[in-house]
mmCIF file of C-alpha atoms in Angstrom:
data_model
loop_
_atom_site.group_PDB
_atom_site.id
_atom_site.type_symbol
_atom_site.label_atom_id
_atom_site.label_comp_id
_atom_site.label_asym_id
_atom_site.label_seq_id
_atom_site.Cartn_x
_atom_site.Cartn_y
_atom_site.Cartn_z
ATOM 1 C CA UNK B 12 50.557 92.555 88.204
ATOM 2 C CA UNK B 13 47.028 91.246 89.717
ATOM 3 C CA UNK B 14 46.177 89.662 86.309
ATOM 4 C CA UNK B 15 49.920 88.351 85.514
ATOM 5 C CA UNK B 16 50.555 86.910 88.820
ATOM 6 C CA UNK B 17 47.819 86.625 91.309
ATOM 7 C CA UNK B 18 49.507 84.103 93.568
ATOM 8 C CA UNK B 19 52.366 86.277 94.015
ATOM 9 C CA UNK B 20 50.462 89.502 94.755
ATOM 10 C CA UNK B 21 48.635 87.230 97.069
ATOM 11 C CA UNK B 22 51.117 85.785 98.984
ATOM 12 C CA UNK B 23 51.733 89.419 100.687
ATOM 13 C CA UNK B 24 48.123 90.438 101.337
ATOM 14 C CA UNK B 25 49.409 91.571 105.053
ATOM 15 C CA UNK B 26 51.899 94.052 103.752
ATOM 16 C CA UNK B 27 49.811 95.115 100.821
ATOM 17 C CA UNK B 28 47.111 96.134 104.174
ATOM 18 C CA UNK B 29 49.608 97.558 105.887
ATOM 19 C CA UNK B 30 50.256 100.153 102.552
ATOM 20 C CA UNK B 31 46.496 101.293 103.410
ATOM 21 C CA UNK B 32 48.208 103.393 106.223
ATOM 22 C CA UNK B 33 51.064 104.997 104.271
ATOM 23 C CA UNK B 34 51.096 108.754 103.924
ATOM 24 C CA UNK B 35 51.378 108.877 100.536
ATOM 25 C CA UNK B 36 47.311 108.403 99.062
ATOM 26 C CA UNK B 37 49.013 107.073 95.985
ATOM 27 C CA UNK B 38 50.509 104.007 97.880
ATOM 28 C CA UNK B 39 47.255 104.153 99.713
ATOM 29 C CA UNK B 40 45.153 103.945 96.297
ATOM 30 C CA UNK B 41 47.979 101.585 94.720
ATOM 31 C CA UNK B 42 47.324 99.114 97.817
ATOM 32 C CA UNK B 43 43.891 98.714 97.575
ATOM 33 C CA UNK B 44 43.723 98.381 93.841
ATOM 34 C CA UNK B 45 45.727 95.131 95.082
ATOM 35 C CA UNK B 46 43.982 94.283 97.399
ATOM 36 C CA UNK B 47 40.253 94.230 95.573
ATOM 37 C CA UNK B 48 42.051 92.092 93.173
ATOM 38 C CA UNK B 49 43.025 89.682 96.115
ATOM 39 C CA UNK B 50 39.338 88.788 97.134
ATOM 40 C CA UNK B 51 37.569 86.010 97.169
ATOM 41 C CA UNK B 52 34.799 84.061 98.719
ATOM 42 C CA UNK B 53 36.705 83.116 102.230
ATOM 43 C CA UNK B 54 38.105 86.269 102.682
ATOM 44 C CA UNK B 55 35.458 88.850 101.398
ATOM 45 C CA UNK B 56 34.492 89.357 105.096
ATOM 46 C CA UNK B 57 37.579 89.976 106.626
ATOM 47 C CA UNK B 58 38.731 92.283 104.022
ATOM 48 C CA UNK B 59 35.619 94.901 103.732
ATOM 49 C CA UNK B 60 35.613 94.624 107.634
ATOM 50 C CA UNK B 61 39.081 95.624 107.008
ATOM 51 C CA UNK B 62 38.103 98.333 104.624
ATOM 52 C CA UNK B 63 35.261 99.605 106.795
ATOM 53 C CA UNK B 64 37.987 100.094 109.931
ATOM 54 C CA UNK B 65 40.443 102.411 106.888
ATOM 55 C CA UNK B 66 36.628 104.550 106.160
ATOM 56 C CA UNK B 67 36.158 105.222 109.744
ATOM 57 C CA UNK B 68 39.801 105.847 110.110
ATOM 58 C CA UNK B 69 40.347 108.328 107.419
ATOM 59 C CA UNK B 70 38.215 111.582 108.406
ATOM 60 C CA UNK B 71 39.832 114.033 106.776
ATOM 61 C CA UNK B 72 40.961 112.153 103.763
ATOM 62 C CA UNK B 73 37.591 112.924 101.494
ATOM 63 C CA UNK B 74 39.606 111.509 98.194
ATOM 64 C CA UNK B 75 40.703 108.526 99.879
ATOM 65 C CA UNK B 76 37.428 107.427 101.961
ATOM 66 C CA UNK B 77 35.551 107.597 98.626
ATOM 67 C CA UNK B 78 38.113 105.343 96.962
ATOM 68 C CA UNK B 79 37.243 103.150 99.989
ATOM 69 C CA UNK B 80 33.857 102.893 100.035
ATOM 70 C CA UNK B 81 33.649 102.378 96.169
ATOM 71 C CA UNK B 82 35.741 99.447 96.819
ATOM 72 C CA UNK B 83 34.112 98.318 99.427
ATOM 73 C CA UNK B 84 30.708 98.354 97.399
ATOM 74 C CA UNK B 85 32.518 96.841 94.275
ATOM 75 C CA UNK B 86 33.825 93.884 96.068
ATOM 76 C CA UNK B 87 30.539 93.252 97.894
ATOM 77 C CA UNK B 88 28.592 93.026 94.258
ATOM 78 C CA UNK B 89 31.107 91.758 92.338
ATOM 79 C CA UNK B 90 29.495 88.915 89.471
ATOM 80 C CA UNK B 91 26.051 89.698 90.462
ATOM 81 C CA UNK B 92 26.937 89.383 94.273
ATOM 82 C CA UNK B 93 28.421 85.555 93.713
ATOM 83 C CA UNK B 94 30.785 86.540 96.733
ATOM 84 C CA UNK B 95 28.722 86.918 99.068
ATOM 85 C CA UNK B 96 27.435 84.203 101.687
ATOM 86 C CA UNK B 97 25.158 86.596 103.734
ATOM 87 C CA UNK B 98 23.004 89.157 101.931
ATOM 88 C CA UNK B 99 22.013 90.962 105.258
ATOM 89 C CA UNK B 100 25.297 90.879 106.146
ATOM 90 C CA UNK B 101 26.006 93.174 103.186
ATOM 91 C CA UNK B 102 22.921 95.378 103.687
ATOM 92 C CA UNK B 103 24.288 96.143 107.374
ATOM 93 C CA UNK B 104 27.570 97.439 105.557
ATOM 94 C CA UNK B 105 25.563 99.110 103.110
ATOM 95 C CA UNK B 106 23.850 101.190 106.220
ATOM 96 C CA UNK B 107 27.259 101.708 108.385
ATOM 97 C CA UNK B 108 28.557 103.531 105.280
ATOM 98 C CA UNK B 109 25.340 105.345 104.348
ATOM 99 C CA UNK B 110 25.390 106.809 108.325
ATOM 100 C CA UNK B 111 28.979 108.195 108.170
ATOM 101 C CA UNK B 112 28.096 111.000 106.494
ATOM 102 C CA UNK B 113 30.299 111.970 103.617
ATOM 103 C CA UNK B 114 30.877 108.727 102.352
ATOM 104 C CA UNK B 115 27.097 108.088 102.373
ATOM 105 C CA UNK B 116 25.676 108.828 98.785
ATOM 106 C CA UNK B 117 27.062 105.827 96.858
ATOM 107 C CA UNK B 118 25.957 103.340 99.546
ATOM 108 C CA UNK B 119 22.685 105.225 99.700
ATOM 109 C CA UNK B 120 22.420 104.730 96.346
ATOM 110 C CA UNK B 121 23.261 101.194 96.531
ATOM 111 C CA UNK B 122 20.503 100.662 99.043
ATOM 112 C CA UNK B 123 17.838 102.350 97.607
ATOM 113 C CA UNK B 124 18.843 100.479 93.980
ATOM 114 C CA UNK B 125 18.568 96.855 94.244
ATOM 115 C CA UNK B 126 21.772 96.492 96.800
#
């Protein structure tokens, strides 16, 4: 639906967050496929900080904070890191997730690789 229609999909970025919450981690997993398809330069920012507030959020939800975090790391270094403005500001998400414990290992990775 992304590729088809992206403008469409777009257009309801708020509820597509609000399916984050659901109950149901398929919704949950459905939504943020959607969602990593609706970033771009402006709004890279707003959505991992989004993102980051679901990881923290989701303690018990192992399956789900994974999904999260790869996402999160996917969007960040997307084309060779094209969407991102700050660099440090991505290291200093690289380092929130690598401290929370479970989710760690793929942002370790990340750091200790080239970013």
């Amino acid at each position: 639906l992304m590729r088809s229609h992206p403008n469409v999909v777009a257009s309801h970025k708020d509820l597509v967050l609000t399916c984050l919450i659901d109950e149901d981690l398929t919704v949950r997993l459905r939504a943020l496929e959607l969602l990593t398809g609706m970033v771009t330069k402006r709004n890279l920012v707003d959505i991992v900080q989004k993102l980051l507030q679901h990881v923290h959020a989701s303690h018990s939800d192992l399956k789900y904070r994974d999904a999260l975090v790869r996402k999160i790391i996917f969007v960040c270094s997307r084309e060779k890191y094209a969407y991102l403005s700050n660099f440090a500001w991505y290291i200093s998400v690289l380092v929130d997730l690598a401290l929370m414990g479970d989710t760690g290992s793929d942002a370790e990775n990340r750091i200790m690789s080239k970013g």
